[in-house]
JSON list of C-alpha atoms in Angstrom, two decimals:
[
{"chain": "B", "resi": 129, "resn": "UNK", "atom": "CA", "xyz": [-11.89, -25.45, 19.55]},
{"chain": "B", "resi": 130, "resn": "UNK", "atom": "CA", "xyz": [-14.88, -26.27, 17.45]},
{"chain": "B", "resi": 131, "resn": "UNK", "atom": "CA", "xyz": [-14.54, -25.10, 14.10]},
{"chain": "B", "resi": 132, "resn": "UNK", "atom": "CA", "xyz": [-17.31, -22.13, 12.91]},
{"chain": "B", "resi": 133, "resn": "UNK", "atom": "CA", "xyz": [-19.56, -24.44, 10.81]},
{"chain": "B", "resi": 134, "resn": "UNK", "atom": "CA", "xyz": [-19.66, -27.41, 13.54]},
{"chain": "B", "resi": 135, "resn": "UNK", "atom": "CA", "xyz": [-21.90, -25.41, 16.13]},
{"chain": "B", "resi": 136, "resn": "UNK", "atom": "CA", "xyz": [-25.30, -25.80, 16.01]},
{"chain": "B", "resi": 137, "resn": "UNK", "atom": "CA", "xyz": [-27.38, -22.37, 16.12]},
{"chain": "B", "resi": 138, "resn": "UNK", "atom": "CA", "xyz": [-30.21, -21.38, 18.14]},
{"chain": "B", "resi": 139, "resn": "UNK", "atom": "CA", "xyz": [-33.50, -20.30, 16.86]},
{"chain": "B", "resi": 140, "resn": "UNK", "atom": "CA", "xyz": [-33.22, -16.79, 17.60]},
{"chain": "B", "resi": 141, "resn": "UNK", "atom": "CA", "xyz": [-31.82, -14.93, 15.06]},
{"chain": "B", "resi": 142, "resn": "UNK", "atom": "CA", "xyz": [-30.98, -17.89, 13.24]},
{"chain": "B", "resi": 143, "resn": "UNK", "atom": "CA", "xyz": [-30.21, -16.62, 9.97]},
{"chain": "B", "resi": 144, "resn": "UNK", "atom": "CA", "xyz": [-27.90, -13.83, 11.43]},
{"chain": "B", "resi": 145, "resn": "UNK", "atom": "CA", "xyz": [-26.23, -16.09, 13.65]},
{"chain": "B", "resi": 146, "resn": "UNK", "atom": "CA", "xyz": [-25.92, -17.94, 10.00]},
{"chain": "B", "resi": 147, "resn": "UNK", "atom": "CA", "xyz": [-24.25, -15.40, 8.77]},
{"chain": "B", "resi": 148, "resn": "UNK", "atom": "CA", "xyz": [-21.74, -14.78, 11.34]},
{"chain": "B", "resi": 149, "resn": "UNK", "atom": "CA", "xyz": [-20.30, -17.91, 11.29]},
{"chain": "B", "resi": 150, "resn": "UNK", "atom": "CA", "xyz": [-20.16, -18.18, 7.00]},
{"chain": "B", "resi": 151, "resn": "UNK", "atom": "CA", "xyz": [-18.77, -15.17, 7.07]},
{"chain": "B", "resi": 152, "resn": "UNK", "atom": "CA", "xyz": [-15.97, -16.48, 10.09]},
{"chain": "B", "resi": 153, "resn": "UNK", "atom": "CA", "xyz": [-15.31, -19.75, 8.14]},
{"chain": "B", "resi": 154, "resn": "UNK", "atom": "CA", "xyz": [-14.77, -17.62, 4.35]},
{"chain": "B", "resi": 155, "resn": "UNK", "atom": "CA", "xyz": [-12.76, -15.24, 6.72]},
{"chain": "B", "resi": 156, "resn": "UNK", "atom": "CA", "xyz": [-10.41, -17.70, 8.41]},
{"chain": "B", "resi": 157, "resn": "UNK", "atom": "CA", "xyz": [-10.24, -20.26, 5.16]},
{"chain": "B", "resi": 158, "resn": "UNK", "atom": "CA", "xyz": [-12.78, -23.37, 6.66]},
{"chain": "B", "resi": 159, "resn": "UNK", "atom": "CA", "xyz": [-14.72, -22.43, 3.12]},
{"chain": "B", "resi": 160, "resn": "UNK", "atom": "CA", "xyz": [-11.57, -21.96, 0.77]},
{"chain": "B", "resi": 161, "resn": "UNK", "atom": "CA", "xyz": [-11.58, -19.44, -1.17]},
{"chain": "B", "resi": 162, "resn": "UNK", "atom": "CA", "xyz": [-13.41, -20.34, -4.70]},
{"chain": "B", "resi": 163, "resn": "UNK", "atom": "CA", "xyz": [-14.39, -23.08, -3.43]},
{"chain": "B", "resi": 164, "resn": "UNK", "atom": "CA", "xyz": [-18.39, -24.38, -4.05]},
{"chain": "B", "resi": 165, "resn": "UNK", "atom": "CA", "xyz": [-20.50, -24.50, -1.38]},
{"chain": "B", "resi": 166, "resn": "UNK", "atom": "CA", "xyz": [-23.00, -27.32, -0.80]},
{"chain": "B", "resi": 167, "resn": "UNK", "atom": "CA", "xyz": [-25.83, -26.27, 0.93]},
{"chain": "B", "resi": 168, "resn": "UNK", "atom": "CA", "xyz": [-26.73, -29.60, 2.31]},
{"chain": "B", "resi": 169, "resn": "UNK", "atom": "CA", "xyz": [-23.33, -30.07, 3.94]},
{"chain": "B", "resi": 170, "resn": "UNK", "atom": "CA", "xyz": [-23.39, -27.39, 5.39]},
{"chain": "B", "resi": 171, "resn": "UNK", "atom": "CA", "xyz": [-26.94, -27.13, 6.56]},
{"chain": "B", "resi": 172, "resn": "UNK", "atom": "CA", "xyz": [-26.32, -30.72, 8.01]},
{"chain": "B", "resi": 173, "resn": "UNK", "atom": "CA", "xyz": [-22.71, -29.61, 9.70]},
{"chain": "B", "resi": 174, "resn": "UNK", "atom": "CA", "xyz": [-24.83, -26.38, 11.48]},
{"chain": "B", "resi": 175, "resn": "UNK", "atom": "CA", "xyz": [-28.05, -28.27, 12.22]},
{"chain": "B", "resi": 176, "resn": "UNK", "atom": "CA", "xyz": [-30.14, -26.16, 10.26]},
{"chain": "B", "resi": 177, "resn": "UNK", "atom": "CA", "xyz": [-32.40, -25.83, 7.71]},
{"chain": "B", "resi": 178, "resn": "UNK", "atom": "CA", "xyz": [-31.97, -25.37, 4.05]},
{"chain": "B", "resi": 179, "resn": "UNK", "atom": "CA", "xyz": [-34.52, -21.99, 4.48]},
{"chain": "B", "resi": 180, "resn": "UNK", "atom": "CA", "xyz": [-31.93, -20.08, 6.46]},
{"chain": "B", "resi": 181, "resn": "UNK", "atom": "CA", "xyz": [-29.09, -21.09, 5.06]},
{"chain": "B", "resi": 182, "resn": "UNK", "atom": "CA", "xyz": [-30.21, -20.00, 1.84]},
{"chain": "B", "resi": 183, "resn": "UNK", "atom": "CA", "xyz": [-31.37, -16.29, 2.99]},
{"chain": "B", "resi": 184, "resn": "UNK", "atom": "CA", "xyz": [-27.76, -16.25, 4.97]},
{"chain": "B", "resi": 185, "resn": "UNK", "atom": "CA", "xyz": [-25.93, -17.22, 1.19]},
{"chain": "B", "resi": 186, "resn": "UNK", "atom": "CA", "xyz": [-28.26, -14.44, 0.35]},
{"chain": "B", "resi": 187, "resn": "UNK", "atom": "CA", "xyz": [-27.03, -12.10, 2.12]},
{"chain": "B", "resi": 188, "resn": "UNK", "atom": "CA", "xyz": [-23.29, -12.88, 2.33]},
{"chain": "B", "resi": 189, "resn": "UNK", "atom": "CA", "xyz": [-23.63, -12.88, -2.13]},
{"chain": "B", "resi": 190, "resn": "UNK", "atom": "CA", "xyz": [-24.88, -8.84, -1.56]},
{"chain": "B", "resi": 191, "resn": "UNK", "atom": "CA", "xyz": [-21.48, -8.15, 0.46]},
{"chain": "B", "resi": 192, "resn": "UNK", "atom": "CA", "xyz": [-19.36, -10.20, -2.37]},
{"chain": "B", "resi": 193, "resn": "UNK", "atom": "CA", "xyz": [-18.23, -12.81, -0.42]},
{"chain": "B", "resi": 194, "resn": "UNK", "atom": "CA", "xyz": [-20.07, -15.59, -2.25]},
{"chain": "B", "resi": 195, "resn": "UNK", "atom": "CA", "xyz": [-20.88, -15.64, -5.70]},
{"chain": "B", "resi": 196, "resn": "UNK", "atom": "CA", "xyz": [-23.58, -17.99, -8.54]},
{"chain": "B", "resi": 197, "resn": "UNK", "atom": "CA", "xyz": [-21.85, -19.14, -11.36]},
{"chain": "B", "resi": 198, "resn": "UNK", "atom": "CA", "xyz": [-24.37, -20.18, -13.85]},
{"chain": "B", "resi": 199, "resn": "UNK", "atom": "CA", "xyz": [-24.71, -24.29, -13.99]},
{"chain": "B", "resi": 200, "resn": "UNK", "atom": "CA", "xyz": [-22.34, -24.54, -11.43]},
{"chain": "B", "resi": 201, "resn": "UNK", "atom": "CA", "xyz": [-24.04, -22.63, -8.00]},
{"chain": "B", "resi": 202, "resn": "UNK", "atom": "CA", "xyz": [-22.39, -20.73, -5.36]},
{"chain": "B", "resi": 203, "resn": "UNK", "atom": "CA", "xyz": [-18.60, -20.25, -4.29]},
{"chain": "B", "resi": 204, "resn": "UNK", "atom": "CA", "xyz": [-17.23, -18.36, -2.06]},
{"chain": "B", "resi": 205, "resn": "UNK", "atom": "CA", "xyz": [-15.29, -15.58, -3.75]},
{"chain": "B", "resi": 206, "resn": "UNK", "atom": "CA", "xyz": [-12.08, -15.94, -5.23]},
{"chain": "B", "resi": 207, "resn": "UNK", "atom": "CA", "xyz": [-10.39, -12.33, -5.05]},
{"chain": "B", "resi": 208, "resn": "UNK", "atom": "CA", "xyz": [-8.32, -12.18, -7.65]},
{"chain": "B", "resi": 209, "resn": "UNK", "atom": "CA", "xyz": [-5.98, -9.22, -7.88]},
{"chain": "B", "resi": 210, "resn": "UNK", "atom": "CA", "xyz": [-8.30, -8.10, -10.99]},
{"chain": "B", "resi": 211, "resn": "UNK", "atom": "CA", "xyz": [-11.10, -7.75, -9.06]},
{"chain": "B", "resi": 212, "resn": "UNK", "atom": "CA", "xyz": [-9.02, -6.10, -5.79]},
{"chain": "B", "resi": 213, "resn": "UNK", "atom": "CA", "xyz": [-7.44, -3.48, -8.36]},
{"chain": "B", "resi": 214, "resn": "UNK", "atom": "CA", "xyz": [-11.02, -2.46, -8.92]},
{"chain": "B", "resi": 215, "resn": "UNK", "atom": "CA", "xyz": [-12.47, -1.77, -4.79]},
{"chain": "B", "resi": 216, "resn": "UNK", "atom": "CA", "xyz": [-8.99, -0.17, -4.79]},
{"chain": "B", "resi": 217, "resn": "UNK", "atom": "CA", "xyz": [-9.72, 2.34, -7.10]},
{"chain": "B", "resi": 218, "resn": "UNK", "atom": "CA", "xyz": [-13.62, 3.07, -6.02]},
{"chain": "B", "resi": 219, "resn": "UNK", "atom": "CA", "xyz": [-12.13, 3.29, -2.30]},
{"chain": "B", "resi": 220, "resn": "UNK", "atom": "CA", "xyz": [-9.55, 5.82, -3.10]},
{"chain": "B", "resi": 221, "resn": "UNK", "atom": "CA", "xyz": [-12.11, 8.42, -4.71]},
{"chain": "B", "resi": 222, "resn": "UNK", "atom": "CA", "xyz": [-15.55, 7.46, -2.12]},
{"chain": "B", "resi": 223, "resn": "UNK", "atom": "CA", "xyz": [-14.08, 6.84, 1.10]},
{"chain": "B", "resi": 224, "resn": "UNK", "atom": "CA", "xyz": [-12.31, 10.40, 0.99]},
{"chain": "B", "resi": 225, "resn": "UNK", "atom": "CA", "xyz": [-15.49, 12.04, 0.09]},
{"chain": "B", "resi": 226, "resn": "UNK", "atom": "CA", "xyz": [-17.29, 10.12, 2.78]},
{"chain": "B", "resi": 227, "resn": "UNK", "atom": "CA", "xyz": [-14.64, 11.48, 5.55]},
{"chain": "B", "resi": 228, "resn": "UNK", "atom": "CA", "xyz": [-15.31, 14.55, 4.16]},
{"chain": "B", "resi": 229, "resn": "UNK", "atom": "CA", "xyz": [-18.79, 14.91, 4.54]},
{"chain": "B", "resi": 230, "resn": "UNK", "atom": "CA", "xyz": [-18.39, 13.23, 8.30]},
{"chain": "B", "resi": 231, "resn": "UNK", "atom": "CA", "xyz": [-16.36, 16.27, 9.10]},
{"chain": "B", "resi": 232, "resn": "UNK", "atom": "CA", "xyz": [-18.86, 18.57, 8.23]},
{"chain": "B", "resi": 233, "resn": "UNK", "atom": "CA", "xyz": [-22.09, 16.66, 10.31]},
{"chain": "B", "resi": 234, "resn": "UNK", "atom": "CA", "xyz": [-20.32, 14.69, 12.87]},
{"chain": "B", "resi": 235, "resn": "UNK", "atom": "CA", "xyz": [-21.89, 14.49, 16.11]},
{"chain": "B", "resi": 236, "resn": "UNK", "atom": "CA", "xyz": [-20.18, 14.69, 19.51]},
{"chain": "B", "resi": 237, "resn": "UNK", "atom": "CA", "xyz": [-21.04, 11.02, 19.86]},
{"chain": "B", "resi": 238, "resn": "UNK", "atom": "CA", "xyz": [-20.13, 10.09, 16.79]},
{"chain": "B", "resi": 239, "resn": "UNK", "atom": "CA", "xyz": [-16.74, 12.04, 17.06]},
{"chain": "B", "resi": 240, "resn": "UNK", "atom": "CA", "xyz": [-16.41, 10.43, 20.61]},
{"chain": "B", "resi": 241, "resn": "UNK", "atom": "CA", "xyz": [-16.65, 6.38, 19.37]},
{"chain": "B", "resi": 242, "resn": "UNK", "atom": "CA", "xyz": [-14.69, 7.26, 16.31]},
{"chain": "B", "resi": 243, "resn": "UNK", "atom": "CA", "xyz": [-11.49, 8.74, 18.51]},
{"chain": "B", "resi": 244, "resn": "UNK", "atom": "CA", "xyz": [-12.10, 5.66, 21.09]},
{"chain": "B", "resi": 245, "resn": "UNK", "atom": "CA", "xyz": [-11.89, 3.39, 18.66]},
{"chain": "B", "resi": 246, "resn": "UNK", "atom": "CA", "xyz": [-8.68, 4.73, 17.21]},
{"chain": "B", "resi": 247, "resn": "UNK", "atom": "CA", "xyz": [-6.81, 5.42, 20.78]},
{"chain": "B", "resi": 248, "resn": "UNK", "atom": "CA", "xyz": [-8.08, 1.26, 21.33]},
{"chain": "B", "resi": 249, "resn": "UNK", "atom": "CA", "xyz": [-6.11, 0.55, 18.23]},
{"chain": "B", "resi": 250, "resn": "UNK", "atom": "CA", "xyz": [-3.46, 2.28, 19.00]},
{"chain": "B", "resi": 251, "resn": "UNK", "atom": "CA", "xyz": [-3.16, 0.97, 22.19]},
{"chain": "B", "resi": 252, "resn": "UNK", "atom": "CA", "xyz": [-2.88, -2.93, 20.64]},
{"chain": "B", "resi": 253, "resn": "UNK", "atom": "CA", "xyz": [-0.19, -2.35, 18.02]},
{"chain": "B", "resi": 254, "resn": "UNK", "atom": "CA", "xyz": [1.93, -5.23, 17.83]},
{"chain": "B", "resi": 255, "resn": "UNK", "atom": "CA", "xyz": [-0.93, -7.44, 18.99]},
{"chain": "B", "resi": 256, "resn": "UNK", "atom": "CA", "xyz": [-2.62, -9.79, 15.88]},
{"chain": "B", "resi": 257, "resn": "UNK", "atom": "CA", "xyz": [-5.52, -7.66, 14.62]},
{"chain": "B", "resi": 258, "resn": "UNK", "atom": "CA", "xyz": [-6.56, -8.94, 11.28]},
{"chain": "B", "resi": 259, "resn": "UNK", "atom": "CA", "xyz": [-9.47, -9.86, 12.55]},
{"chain": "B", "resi": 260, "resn": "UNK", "atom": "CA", "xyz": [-10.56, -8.78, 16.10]},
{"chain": "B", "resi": 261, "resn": "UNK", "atom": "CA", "xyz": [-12.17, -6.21, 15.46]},
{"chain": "B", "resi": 262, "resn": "UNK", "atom": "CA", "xyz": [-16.06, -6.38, 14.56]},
{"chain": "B", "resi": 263, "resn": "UNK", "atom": "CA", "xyz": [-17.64, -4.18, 11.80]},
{"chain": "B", "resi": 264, "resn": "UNK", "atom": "CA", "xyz": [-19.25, -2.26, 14.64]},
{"chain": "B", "resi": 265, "resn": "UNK", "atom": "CA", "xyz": [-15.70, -1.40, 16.01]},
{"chain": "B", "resi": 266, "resn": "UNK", "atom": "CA", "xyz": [-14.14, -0.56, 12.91]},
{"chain": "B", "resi": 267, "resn": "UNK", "atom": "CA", "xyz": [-12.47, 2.90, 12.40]},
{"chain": "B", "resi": 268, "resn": "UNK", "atom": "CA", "xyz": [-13.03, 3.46, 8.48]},
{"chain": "B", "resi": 269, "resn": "UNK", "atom": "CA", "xyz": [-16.62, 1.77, 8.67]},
{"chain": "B", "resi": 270, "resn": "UNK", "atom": "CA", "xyz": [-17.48, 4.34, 11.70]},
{"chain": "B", "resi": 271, "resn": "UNK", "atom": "CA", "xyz": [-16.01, 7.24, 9.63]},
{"chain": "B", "resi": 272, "resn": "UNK", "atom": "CA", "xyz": [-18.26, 6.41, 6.46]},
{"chain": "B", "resi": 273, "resn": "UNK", "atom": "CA", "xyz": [-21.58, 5.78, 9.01]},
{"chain": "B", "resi": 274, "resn": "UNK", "atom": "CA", "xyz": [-20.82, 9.47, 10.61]},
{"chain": "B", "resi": 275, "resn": "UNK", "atom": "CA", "xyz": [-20.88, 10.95, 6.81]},
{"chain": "B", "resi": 276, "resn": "UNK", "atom": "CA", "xyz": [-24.41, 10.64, 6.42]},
{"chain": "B", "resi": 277, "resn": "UNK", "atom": "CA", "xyz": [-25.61, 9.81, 2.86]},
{"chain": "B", "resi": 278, "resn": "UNK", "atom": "CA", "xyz": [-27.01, 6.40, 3.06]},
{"chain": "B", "resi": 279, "resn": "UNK", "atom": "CA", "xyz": [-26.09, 6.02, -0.64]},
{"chain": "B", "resi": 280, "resn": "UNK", "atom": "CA", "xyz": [-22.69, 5.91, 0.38]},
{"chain": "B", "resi": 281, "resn": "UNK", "atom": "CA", "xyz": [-23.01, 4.23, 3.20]},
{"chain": "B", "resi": 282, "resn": "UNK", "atom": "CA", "xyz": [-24.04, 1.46, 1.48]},
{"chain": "B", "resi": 283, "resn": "UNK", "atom": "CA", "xyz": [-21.34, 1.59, -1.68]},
{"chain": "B", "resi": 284, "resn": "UNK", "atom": "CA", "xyz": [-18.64, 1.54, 1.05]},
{"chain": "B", "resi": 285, "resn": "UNK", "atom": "CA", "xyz": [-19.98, -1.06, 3.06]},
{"chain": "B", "resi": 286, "resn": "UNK", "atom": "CA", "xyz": [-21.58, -3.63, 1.10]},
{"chain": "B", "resi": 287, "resn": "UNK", "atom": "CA", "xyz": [-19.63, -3.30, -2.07]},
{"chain": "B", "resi": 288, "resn": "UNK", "atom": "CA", "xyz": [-16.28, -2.22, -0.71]},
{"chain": "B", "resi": 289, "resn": "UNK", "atom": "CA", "xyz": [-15.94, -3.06, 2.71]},
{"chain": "B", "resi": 290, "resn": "UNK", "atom": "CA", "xyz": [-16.61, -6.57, 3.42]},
{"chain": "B", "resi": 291, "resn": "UNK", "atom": "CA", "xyz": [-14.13, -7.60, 0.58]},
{"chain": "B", "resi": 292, "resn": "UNK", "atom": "CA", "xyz": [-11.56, -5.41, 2.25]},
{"chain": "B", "resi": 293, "resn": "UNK", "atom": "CA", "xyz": [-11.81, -6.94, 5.38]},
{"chain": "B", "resi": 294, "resn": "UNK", "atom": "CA", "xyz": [-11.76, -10.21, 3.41]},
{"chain": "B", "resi": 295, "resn": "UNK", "atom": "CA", "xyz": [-8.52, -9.41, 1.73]},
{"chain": "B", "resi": 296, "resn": "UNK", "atom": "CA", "xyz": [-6.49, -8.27, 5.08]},
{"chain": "B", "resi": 297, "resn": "UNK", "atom": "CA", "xyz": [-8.06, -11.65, 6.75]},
{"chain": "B", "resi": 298, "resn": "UNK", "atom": "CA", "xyz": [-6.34, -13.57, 4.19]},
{"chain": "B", "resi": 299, "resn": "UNK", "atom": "CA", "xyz": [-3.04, -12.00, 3.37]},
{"chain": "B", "resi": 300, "resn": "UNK", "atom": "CA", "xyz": [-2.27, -11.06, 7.32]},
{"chain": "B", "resi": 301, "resn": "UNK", "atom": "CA", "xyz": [-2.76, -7.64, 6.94]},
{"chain": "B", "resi": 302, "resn": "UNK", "atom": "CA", "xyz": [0.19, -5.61, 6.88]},
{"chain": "B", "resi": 303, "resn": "UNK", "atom": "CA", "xyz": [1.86, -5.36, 9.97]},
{"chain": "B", "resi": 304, "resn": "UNK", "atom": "CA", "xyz": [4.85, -3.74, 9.58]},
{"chain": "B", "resi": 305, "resn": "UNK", "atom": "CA", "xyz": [2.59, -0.64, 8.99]},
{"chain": "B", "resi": 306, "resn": "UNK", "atom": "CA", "xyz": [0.96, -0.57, 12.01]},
{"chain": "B", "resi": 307, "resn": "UNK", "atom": "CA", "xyz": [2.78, 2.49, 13.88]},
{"chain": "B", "resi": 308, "resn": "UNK", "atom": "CA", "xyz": [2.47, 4.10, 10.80]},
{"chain": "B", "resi": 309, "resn": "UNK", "atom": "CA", "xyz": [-1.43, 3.59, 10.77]},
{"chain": "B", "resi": 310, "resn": "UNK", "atom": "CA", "xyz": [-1.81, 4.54, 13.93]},
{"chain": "B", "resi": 311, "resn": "UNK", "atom": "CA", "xyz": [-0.48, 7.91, 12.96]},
{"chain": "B", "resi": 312, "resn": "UNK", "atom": "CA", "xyz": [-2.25, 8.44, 9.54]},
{"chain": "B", "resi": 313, "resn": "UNK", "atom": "CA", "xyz": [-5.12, 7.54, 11.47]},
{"chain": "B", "resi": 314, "resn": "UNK", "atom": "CA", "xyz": [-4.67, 10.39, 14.11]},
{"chain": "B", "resi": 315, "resn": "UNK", "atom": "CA", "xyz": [-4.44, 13.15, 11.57]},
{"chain": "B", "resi": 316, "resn": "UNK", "atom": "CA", "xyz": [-7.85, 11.91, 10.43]},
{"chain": "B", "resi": 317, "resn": "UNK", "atom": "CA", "xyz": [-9.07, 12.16, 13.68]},
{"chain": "B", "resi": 318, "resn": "UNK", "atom": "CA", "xyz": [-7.98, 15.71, 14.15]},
{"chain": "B", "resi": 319, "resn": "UNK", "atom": "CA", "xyz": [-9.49, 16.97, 11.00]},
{"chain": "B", "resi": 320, "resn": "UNK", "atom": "CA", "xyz": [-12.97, 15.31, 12.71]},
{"chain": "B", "resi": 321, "resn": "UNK", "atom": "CA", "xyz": [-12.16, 17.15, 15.77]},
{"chain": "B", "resi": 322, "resn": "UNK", "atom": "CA", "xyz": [-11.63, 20.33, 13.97]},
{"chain": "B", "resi": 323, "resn": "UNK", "atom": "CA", "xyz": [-14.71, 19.97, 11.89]},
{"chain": "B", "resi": 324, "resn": "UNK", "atom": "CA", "xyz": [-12.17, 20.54, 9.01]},
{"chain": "B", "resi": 325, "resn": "UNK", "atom": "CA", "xyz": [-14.20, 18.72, 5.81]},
{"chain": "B", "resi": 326, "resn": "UNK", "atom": "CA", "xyz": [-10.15, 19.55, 3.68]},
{"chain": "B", "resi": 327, "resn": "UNK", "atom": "CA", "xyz": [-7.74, 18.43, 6.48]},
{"chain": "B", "resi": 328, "resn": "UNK", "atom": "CA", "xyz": [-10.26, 14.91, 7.05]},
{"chain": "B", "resi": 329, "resn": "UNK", "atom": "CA", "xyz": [-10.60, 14.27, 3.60]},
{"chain": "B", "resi": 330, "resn": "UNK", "atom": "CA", "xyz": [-6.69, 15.05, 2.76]},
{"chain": "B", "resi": 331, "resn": "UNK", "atom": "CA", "xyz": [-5.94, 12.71, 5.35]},
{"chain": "B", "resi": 332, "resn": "UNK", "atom": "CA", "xyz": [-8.21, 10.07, 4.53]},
{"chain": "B", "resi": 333, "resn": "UNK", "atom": "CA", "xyz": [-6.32, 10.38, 1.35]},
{"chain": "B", "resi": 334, "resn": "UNK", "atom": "CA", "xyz": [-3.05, 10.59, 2.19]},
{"chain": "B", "resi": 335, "resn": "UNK", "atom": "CA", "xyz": [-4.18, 7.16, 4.58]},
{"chain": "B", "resi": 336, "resn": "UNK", "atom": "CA", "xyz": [-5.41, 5.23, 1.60]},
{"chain": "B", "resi": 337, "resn": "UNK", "atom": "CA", "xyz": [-2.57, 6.28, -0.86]},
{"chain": "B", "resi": 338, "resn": "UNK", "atom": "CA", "xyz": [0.06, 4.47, 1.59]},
{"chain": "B", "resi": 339, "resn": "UNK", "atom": "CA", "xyz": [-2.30, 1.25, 2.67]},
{"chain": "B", "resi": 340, "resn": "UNK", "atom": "CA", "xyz": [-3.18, 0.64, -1.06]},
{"chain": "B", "resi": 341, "resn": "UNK", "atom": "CA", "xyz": [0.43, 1.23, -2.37]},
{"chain": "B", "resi": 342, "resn": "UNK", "atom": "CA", "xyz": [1.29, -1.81, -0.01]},
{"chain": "B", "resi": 343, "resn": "UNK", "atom": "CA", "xyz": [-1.60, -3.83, -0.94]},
{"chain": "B", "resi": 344, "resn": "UNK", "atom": "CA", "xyz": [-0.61, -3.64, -4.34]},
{"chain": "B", "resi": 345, "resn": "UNK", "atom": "CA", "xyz": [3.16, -3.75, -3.91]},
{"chain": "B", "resi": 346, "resn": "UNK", "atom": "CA", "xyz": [2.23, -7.05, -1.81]},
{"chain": "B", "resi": 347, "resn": "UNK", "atom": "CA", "xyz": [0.24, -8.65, -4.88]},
{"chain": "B", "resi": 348, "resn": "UNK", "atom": "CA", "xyz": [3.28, -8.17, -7.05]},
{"chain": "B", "resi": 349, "resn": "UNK", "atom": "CA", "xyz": [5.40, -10.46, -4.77]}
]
């Protein structure tokens, strides 16, 4: 299998396609974490341009998962447990509010993908999940989209999310919690379904409470 960075791109949406695979190789460790990132190499490894490239490092710096260091250039981000204490903490007091506010504007089709993706979860415990599922099939990320404020939309996303989904990739996620997930994730669903803005958000809470109490009993060991 070829690795992500040793497939040349096509022209068509080249600097997305960019993006995709940086994003795969920070994921899955081909760019270690803190590591510097030459732009040449890699432009020469993808068969691409240094124009690209750069708008792809671009983008991937606005979701935190590369970062300039003065005199130095860019790395990909090095998430120390500093910097994961802090999304923790934002997360637990937006991502609430953001369920929420879905509860009380959800649509039918909204409602709809948000349940289907949770019963297709659900459905795959056991199986290796860290990272099969795309942003566009992700249950939190669908909840926040369905809450409506744009604002938060894109706090949670590009400030929070991406580095979440870069800490599970990395540590394994946490799968002794999965039944357990699949659960807290049901009574969020019913407060959805029952339009209930306190039952979604006190699940959302009672959801987060648990996964970050792991996450940070994990970083202790």
């Amino acid at each position: 299998m070829k690795k992500a960075l040793e497939e040349f791109v096509t022209p068509s949406s080249m600097v997305d396609q960019v993006v995709d695979r940086l994003e795969t190789a920070i994921l899955n460790g081909e760019l270690a974490s803190g590591g510097r990132l030459s732009e040449q190499a890699i432009a020469a490894k993808m068969g691409i341009s240094r124009g690209p490239l750069r708008e792809a490092l671009r983008r991937l710096e606005g979701r935190g998962l590369i970062e300039r260091i003065p005199h130095i250039g860019a790395r990909v981000t090095a998430l120390l447990s500093e910097k994961l204490e802090e999304i923790l903490v934002i997360r637990e007091e937006l991502e609430p509010l953001a369920c929420r506010l879905a509860a009380t504007r959800i649509t039918d089709e909204e409602f709809a993908t948000i349940e289907a993706i949770w019963r297709g979860n659900a459905a795959r415990i056991g199986e290796d999940r860290a990272f099969a599922q795309s942003p566009d099939q992700d249950f939190h990320l669908a909840i926040i989209k369905a809450s409506g404020n744009q604002k938060l939309v894109t706090i949670l996303r590009d400030d929070i999310y991406y580095l979440m989904r870069f800490h599970r990739y990395r540590s394994g996620g946490s799968p002794e919690r999965a039944g357990t997930v699949a659960d807290e994730h049901r009574a969020i669903v019913e407060g959805l379904r029952e339009r209930s803005p306190e039952k979604a958000e006190a699940a959302m809470r009672t959801h987060l409470a648990n996964a970050h109490s792991n996450i940070r009993n994990r970083m202790k060991s």
